[in-house]
mmCIF file with all atom_site columns, C-alpha atoms in Angstrom:
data_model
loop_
_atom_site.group_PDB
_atom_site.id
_atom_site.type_symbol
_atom_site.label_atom_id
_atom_site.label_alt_id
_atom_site.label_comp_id
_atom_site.label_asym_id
_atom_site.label_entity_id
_atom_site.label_seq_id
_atom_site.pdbx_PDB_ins_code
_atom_site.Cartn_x
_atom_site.Cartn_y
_atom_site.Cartn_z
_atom_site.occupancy
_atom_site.B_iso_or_equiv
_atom_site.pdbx_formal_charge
_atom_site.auth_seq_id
_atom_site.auth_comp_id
_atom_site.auth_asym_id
_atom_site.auth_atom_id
_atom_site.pdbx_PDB_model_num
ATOM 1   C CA . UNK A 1 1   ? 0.000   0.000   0.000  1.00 81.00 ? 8   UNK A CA 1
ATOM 2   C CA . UNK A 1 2   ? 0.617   3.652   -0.485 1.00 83.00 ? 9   UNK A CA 1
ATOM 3   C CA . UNK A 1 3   ? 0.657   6.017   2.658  1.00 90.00 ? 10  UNK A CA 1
ATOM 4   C CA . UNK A 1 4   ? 2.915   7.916   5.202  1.00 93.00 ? 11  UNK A CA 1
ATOM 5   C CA . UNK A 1 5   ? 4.826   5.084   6.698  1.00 93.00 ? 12  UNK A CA 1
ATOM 6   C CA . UNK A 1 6   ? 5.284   7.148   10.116 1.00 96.00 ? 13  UNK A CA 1
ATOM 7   C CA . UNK A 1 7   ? 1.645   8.019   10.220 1.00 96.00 ? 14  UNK A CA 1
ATOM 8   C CA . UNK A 1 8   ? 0.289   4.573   9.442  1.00 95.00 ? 15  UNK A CA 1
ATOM 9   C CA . UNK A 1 9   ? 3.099   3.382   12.241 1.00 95.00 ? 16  UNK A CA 1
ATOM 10  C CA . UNK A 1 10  ? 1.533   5.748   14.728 1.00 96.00 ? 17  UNK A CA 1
ATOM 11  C CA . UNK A 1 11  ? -2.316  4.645   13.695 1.00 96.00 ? 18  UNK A CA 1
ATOM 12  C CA . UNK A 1 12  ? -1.388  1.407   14.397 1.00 95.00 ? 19  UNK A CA 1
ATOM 13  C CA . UNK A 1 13  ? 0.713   1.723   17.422 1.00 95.00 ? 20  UNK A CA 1
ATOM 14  C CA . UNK A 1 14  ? -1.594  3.649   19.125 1.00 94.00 ? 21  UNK A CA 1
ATOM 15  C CA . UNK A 1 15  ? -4.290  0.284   18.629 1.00 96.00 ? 22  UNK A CA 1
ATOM 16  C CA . UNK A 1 16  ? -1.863  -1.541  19.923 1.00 96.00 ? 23  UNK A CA 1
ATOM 17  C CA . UNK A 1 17  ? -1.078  0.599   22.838 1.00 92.00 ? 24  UNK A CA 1
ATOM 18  C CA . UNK A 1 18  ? -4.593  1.097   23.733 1.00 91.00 ? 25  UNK A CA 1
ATOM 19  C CA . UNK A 1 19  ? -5.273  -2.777  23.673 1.00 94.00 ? 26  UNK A CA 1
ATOM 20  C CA . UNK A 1 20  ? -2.737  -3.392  26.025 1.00 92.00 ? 27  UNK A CA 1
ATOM 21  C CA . UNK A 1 21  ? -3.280  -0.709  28.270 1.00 89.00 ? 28  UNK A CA 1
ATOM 22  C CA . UNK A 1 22  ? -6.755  -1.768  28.391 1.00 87.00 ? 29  UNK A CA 1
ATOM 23  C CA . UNK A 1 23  ? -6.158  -5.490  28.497 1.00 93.00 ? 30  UNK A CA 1
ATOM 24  C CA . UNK A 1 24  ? -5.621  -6.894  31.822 1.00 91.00 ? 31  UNK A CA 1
ATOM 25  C CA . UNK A 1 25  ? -2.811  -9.184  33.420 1.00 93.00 ? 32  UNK A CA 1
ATOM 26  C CA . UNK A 1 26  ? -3.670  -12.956 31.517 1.00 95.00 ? 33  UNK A CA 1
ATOM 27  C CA . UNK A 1 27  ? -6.044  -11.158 28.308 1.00 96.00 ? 34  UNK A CA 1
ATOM 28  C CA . UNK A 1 28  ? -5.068  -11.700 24.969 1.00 97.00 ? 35  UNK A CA 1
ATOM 29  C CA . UNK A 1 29  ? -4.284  -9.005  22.372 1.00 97.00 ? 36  UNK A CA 1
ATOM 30  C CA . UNK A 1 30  ? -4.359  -10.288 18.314 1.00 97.00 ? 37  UNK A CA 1
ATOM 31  C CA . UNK A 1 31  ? -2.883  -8.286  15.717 1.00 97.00 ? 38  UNK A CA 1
ATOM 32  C CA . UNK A 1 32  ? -4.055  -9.523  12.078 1.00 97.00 ? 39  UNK A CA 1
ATOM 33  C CA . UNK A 1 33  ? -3.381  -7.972  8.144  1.00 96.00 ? 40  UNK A CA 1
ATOM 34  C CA . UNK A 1 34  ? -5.124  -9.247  4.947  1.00 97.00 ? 41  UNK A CA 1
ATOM 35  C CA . UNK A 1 35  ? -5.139  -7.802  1.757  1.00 95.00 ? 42  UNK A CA 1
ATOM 36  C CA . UNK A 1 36  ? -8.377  -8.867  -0.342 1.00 91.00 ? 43  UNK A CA 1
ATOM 37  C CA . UNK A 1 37  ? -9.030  -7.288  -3.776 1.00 88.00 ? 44  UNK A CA 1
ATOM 38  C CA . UNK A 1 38  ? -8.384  -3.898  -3.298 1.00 93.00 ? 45  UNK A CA 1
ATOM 39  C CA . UNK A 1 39  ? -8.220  -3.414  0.529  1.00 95.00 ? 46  UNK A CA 1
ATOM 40  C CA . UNK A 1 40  ? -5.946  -4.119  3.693  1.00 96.00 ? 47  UNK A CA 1
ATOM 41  C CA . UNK A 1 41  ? -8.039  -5.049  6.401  1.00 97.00 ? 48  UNK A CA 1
ATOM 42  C CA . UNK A 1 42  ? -5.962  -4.288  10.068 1.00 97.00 ? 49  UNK A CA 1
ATOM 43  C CA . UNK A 1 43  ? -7.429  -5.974  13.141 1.00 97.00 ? 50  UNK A CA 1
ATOM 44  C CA . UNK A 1 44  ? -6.795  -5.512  16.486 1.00 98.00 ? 51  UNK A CA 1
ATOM 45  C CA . UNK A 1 45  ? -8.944  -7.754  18.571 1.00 97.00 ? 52  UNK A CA 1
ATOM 46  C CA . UNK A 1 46  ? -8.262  -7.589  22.663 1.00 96.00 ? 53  UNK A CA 1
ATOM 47  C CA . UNK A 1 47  ? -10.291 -9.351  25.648 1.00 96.00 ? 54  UNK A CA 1
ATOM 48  C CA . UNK A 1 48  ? -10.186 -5.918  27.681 1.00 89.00 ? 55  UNK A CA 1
ATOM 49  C CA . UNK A 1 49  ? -12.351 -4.029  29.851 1.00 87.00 ? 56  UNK A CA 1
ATOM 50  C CA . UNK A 1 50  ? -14.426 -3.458  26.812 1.00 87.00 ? 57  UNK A CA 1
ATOM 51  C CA . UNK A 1 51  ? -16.113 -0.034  25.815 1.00 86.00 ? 58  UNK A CA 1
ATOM 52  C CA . UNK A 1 52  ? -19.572 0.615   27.290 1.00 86.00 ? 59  UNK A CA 1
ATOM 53  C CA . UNK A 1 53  ? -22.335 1.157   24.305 1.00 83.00 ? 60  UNK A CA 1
ATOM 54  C CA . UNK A 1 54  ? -23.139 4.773   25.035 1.00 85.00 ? 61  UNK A CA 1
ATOM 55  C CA . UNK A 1 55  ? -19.861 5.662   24.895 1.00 83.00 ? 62  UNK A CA 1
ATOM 56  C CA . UNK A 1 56  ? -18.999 4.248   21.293 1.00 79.00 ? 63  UNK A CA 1
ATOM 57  C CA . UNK A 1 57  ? -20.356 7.142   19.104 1.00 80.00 ? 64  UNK A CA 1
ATOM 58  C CA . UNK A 1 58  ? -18.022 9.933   20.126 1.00 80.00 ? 65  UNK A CA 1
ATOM 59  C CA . UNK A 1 59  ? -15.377 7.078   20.296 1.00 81.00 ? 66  UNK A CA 1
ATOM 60  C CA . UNK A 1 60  ? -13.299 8.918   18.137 1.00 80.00 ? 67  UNK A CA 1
ATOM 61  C CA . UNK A 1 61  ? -14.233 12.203  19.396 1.00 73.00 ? 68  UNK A CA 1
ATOM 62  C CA . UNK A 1 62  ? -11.103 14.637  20.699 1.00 75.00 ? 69  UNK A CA 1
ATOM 63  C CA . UNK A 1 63  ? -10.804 14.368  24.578 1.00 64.00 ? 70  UNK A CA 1
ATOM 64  C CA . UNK A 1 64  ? -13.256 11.327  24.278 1.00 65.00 ? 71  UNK A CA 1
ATOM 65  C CA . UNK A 1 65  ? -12.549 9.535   27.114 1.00 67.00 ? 72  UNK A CA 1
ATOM 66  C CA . UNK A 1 66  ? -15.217 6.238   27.770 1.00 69.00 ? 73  UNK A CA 1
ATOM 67  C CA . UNK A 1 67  ? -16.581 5.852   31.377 1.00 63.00 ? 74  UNK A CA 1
ATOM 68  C CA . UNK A 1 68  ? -14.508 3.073   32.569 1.00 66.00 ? 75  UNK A CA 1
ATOM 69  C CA . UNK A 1 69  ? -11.033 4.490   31.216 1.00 67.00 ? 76  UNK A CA 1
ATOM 70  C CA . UNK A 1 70  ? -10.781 7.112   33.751 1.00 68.00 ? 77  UNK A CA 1
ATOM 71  C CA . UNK A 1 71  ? -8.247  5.194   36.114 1.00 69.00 ? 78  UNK A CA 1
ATOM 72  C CA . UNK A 1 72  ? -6.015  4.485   32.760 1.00 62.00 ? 79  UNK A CA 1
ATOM 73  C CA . UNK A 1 73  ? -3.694  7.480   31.691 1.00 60.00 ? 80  UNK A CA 1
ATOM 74  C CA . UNK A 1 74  ? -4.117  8.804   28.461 1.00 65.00 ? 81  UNK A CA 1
ATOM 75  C CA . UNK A 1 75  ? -5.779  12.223  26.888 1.00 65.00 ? 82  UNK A CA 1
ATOM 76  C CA . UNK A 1 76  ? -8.525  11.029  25.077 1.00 66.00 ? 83  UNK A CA 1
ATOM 77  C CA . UNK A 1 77  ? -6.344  12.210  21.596 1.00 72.00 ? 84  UNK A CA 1
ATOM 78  C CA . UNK A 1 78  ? -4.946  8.513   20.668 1.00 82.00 ? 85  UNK A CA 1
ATOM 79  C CA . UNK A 1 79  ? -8.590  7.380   18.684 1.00 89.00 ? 86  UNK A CA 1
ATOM 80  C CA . UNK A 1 80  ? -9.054  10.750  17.079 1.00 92.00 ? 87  UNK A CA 1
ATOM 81  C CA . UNK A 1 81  ? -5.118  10.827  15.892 1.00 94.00 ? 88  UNK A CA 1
ATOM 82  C CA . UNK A 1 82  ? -6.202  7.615   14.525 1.00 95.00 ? 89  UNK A CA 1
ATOM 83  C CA . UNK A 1 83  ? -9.046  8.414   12.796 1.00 96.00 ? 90  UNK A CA 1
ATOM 84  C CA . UNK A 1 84  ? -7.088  11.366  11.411 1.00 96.00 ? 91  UNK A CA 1
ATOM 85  C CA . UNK A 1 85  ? -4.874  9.480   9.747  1.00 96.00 ? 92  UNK A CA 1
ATOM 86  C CA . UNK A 1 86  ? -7.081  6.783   8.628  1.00 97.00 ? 93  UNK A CA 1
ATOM 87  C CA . UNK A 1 87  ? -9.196  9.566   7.220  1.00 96.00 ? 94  UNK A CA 1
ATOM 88  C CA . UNK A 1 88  ? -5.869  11.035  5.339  1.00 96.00 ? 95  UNK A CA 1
ATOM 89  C CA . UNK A 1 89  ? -5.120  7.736   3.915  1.00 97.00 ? 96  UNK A CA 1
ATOM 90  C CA . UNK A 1 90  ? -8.993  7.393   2.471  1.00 96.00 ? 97  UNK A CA 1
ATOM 91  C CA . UNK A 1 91  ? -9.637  4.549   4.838  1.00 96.00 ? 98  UNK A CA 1
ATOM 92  C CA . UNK A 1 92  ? -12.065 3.842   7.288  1.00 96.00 ? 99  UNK A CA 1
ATOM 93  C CA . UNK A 1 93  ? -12.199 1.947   10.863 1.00 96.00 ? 100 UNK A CA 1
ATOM 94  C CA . UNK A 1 94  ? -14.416 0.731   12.833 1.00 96.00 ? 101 UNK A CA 1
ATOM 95  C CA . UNK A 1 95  ? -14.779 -0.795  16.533 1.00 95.00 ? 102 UNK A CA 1
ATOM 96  C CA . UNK A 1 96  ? -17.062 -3.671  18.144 1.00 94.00 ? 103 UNK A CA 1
ATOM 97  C CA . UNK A 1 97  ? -17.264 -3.760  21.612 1.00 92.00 ? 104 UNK A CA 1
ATOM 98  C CA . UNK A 1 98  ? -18.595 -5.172  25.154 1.00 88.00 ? 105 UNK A CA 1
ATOM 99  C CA . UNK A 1 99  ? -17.476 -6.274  28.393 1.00 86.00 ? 106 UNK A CA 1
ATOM 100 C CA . UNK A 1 100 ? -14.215 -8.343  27.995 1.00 91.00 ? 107 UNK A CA 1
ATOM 101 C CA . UNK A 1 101 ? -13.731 -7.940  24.183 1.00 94.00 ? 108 UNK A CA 1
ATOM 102 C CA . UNK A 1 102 ? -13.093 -5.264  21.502 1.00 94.00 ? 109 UNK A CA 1
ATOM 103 C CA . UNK A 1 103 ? -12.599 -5.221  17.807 1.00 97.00 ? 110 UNK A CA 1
ATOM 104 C CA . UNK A 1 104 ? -11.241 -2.229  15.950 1.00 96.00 ? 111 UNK A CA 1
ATOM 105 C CA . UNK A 1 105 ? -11.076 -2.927  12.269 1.00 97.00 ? 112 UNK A CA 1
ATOM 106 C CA . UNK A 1 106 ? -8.921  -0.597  10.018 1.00 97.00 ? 113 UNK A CA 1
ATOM 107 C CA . UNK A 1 107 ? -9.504  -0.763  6.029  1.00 96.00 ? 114 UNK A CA 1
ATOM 108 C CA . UNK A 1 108 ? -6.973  1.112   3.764  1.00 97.00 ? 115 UNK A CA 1
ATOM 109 C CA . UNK A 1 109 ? -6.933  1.236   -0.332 1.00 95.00 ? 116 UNK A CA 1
ATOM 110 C CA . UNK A 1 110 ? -3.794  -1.222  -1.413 1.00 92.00 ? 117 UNK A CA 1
ATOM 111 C CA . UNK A 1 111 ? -1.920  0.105   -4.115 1.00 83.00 ? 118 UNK A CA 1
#
């Protein structure tokens, strides 16, 4: 694929951060890439604390933060940042969530 290496790095780092942060002592955290036609699906799939439903609509709001993150650290920036650059690199995400699992799904054009 095409894109801003560093930027794409960063989207996907911050997933990854955020799953483990949010993943507890045992969980699992599973990174995944496929490329099918013209798309590169990037899944990050954790068995976290999970995202409570009201809070998944301004998800990737700036200084977002969900109910049950408040004893984490963190801004409420990292989803937004990723979202930018998703958004920059005419992609999309998405996220699934509930107690003890999340799914965030990144789709980018392949070249």
């Amino acid at each position: 694929m095409r894109g801003d290496d560093l930027q794409l790095r960063r989207a996907v780092g911050n997933l990854l951060d955020n799953a483990i942060k949010f993943t507890p002592e045992g969980g699992t955290v599973v990174v995944s890439a496929a490329r099918k036609d013209h798309c590169i699906t990037i899944t990050v799939n954790d068995t976290g604390i999970g995202i409570p439903a009201d809070d998944l609509p301004g998800l990737f709001s700036r200084f977002h933060r969900a109910r049950n993150a408040n004893t984490y650290p963190g801004s409420g920036l990292g989803l937004a940042i990723i979202r930018a650059i998703v958004d920059a690199h005419h992609g999309g995400i998405s996220v699934d969530s509930a107690p003890g699992a999340t799914r965030f799904v990144v789709q980018l054009p392949a070249a």
